[in-house]
Short mmCIF file of C-alpha atoms in Angstrom, two decimals:
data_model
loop_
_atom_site.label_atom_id
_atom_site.label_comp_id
_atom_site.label_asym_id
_atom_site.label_seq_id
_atom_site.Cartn_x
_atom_site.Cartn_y
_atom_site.Cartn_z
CA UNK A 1 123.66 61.40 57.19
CA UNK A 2 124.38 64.65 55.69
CA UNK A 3 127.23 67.02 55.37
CA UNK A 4 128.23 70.36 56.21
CA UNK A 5 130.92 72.82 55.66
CA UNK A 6 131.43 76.86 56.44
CA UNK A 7 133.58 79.55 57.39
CA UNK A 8 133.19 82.81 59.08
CA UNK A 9 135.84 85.22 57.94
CA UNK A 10 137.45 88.08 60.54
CA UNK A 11 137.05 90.58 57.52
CA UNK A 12 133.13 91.09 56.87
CA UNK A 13 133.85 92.39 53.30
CA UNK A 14 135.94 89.27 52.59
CA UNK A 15 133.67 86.84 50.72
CA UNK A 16 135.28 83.38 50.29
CA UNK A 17 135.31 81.62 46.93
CA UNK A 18 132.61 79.50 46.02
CA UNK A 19 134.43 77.46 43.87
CA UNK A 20 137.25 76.51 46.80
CA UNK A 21 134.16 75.62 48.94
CA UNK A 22 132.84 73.37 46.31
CA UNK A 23 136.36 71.83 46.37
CA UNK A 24 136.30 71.27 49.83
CA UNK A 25 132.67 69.96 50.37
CA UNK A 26 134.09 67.00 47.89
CA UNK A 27 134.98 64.80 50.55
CA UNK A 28 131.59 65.23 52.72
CA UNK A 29 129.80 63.83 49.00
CA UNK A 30 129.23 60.27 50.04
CA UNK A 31 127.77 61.89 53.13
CA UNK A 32 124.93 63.41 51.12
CA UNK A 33 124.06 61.85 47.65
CA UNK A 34 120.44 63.87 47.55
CA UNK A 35 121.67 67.63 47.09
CA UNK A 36 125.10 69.67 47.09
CA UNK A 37 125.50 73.66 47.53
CA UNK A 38 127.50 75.90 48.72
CA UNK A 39 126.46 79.78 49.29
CA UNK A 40 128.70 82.72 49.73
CA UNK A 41 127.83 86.16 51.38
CA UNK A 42 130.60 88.96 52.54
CA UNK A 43 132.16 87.31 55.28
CA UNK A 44 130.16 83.96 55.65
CA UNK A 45 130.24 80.90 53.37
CA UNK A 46 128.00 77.41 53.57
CA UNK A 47 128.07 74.31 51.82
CA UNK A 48 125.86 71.38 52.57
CA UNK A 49 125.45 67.65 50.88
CA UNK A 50 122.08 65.96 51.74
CA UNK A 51 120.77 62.87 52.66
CA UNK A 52 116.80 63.36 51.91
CA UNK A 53 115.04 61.62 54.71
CA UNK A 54 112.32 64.35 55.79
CA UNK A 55 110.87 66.86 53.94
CA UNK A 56 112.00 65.76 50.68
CA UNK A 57 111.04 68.66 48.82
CA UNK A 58 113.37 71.12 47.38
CA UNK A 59 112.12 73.33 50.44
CA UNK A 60 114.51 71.72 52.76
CA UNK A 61 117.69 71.73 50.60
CA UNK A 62 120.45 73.33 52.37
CA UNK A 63 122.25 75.80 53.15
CA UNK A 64 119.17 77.43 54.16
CA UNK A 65 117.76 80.62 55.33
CA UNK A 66 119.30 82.98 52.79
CA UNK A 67 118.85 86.82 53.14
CA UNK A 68 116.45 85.86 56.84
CA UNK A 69 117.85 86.80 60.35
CA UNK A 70 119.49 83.24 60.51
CA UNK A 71 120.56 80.71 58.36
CA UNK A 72 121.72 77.03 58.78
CA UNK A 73 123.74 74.15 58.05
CA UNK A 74 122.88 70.68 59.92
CA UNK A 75 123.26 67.50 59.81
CA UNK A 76 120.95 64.87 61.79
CA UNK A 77 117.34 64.33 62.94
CA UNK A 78 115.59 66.07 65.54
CA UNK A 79 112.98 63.57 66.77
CA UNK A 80 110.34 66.19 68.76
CA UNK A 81 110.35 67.91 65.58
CA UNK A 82 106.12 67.78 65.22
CA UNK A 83 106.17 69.45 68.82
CA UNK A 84 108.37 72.49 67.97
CA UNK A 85 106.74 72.92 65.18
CA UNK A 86 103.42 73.60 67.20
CA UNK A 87 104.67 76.04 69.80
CA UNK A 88 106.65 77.23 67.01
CA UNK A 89 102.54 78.15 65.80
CA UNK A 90 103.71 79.63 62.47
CA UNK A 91 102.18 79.07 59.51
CA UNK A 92 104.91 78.99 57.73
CA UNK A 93 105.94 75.98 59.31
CA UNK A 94 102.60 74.50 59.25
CA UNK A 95 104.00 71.36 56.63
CA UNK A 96 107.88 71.53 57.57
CA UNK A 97 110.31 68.92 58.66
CA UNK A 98 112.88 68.66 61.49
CA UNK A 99 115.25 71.02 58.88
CA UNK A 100 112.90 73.81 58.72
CA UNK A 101 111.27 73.48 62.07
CA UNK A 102 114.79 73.80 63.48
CA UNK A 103 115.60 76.85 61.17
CA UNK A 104 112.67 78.31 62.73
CA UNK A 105 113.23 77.51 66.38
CA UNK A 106 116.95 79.13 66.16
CA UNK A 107 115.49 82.38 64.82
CA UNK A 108 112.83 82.72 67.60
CA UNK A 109 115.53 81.90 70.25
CA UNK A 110 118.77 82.98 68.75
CA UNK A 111 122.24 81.17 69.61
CA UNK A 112 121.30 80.81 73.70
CA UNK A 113 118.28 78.13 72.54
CA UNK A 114 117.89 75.72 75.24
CA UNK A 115 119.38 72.87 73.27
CA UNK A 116 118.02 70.40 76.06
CA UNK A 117 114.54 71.04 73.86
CA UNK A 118 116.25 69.46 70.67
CA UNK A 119 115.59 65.15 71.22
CA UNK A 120 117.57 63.81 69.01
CA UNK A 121 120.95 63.49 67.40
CA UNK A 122 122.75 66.55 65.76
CA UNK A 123 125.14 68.59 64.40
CA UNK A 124 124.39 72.04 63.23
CA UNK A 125 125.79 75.47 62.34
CA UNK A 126 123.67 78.43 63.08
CA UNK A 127 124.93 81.81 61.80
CA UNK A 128 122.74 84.97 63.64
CA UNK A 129 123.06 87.90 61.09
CA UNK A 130 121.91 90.45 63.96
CA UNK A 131 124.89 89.08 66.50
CA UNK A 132 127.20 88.41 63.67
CA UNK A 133 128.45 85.31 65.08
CA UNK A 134 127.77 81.52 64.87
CA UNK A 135 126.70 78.51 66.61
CA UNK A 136 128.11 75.36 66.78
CA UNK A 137 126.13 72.65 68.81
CA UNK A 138 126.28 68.78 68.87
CA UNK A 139 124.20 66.38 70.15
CA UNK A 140 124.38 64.95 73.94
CA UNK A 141 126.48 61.86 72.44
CA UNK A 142 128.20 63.24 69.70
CA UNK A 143 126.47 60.83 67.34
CA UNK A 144 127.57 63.05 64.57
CA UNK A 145 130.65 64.88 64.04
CA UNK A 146 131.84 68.19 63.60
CA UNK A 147 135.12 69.68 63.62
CA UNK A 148 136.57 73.23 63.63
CA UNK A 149 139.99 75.03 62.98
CA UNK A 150 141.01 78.95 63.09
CA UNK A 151 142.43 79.26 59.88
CA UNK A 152 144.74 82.88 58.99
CA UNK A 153 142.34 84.39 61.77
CA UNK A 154 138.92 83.11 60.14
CA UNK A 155 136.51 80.06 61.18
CA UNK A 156 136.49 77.00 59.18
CA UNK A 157 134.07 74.16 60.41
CA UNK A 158 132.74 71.14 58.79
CA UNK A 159 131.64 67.42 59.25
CA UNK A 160 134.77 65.84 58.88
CA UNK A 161 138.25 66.94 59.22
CA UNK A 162 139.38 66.10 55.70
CA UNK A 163 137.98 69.76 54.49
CA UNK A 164 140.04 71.33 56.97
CA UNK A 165 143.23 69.88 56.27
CA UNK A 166 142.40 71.13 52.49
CA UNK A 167 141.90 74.52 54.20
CA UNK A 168 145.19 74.51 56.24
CA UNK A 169 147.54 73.35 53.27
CA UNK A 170 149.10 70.86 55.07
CA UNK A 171 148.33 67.60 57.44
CA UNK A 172 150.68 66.91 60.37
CA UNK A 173 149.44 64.39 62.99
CA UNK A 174 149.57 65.45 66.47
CA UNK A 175 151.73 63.44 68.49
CA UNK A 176 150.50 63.93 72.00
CA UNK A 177 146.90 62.40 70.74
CA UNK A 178 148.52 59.53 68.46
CA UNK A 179 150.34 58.47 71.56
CA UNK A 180 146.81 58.51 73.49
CA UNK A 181 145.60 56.35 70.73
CA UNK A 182 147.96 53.76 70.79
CA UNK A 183 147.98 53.86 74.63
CA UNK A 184 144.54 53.18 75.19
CA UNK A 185 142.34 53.20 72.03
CA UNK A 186 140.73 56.69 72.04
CA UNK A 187 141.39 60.41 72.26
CA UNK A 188 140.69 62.21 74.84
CA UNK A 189 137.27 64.30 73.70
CA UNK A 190 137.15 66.48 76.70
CA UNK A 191 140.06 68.52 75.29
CA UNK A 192 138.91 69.01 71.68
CA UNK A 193 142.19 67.89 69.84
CA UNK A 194 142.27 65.75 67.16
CA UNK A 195 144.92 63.10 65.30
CA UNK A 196 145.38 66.26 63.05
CA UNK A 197 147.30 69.59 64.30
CA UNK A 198 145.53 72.51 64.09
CA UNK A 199 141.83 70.40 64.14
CA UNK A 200 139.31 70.51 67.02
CA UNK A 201 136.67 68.30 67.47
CA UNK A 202 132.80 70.14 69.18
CA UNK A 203 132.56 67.21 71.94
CA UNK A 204 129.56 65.84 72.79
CA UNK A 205 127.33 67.72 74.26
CA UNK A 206 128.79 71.11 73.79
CA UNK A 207 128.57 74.53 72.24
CA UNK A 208 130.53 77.17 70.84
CA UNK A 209 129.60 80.54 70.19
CA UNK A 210 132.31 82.96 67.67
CA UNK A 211 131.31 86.41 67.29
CA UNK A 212 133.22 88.15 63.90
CA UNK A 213 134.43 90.43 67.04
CA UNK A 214 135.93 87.93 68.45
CA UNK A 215 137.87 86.47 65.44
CA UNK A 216 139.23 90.21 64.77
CA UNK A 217 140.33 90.54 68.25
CA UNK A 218 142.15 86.83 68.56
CA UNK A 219 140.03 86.12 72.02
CA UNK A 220 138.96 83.10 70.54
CA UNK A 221 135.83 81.63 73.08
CA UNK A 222 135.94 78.14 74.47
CA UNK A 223 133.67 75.57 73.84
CA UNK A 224 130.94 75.28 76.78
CA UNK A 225 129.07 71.79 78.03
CA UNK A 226 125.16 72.54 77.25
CA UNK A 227 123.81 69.15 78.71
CA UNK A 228 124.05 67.08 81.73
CA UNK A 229 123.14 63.54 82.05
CA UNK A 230 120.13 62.59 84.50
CA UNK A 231 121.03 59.95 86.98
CA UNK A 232 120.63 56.57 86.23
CA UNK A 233 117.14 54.77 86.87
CA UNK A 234 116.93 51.24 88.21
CA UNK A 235 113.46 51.14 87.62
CA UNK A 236 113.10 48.22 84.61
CA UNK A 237 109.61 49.10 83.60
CA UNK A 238 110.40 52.68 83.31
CA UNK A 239 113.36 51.82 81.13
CA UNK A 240 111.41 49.79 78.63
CA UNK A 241 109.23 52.06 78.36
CA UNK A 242 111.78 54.73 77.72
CA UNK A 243 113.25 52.56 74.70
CA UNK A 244 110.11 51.89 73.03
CA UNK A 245 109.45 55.24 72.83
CA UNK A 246 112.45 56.32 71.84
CA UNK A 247 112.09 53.68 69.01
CA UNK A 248 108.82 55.15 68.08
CA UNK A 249 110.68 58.33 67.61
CA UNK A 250 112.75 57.13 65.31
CA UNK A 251 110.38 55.69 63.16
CA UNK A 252 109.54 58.75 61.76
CA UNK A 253 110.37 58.94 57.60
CA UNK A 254 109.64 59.60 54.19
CA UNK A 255 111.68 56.86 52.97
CA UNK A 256 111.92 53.25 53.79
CA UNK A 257 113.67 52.12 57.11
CA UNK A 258 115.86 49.58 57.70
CA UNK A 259 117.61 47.81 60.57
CA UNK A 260 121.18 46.18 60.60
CA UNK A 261 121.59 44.15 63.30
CA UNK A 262 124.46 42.65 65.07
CA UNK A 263 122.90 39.81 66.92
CA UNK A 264 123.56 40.88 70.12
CA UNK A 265 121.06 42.02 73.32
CA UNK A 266 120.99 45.64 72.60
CA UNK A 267 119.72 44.56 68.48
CA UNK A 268 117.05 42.47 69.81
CA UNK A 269 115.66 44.82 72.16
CA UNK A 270 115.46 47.58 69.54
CA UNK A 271 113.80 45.37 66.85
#
């Protein structure tokens, strides 16, 4: 579990303060114990806090990509990471981990990658210095979180919402979603709002693409569905074997694993 935290500002000259952005990458800390930074640029800034599971080398500490066509923020694992890295079939890869390998696949295929390559669970932030704009993408089941606001006409994202209610100056819950919550539990994800006014939430499975352009213009894009669920399989054999490799792909680490179970079915199938 790591953290991450950026803004794209309207103004490309404007360069936001690194020391605010260390502020407000405080509350993503427990997220990512390993490594904190945050890196500023005329009209972009990143902050990350890791969680070292891959790649533990300095080599993999994020934000990352500085001064190359692309540069990222992300939190997750992608699984298939060993198979990108060989059609990727650049040296420079030759010894990387999901982090780099990823960096590497989103400068080959800019901000339309076919995300339905990516196995695994994600959340990322891809800025593309020749398109000026960023990428926001989460994972199929929106196993981890990321959150966005339009702030005095710039781009604030981030893992959590508490950053972004640092960056708005004020917290005010939104009524229409508290009453959804009471009601019946949950939020409704398909819109995007959030307890918080002001605070969308990337659903799973979706996209979002901001050009600078479009910030300075006010035709702020929508956030577009990138993956579609197969139909279900009644076949029992070809669901086992489905799990167990999807286990297998998990077991992939440079640290110890572990397994908390709950006693029920789904814990003893996976262990």
């Amino acid at each position: 579990m790591c953290g991450l935290l950026g803004i794209l500002t309207a103004d490309p000259s404007k360069q936001p303060d690194s020391a605010v952005l260390r502020q407000y990458l405080e509350p993503l800390t427990p997220r990512g114990p390993d490594h904190q930074a945050v890196r500023t640029e005329p009209g972009l800034g990143f902050g990350h806090t890791r969680l070292a599971i891959l790649d533990l080398g300095d080599q993999a500490n994020q934000p990352i990509g500085e001064g190359e066509a692309g540069e990222l923020v992300y939190n997750g694992e992608i699984y298939n990471f060993a198979a990108l890295r060989e059609q990727l079939n650049d040296s420079r890869y030759h010894d990387a981990g999901d982090t780099r390998v990823l960096l590497g696949y989103l400068k080959r295929h800019g901000t339309e990658i076919d995300l339905d390559a990516l196995d695994g669970m994600f959340a990322f932030a891809y800025y593309d210095r020749v398109g000026d704009q960023v990428l926001l993408a989460r994972d199929a089941l929106g196993q981890k979180p990321l959150y966005y606001a339009y702030i005095n006409g710039d781009l604030w994202f981030a893992s959590d919402a508490a950053p972004l209610r640092l960056a708005l100056g004020y917290s005010r819950l939104n009524a229409r979603v508290l009453s959804a919550w009471f009601a019946i539990g949950a939020t409704d994800l398909a819109t995007g709002e959030t307890l918080f006014e002001g605070i969308q939430v990337l659903p799973p499975g979706h996209r979002l693409i901001v050009r600078r352009e479009d910030l300075r213009t006010n035709a702020l894009p929508e956030a577009e569905r990138w993956h579609r669920f197969a139909q279900r399989t009644s076949d029992g054999e070809r669901s086992i074997d489905a799990l167990r490799a999807a286990v297998r792909a998990r077991l992939v680490s440079e640290v110890p694993l572990g397994a908390m179970l709950s006693g029920g079915v789904d814990s003893a199938l996976l262990v």
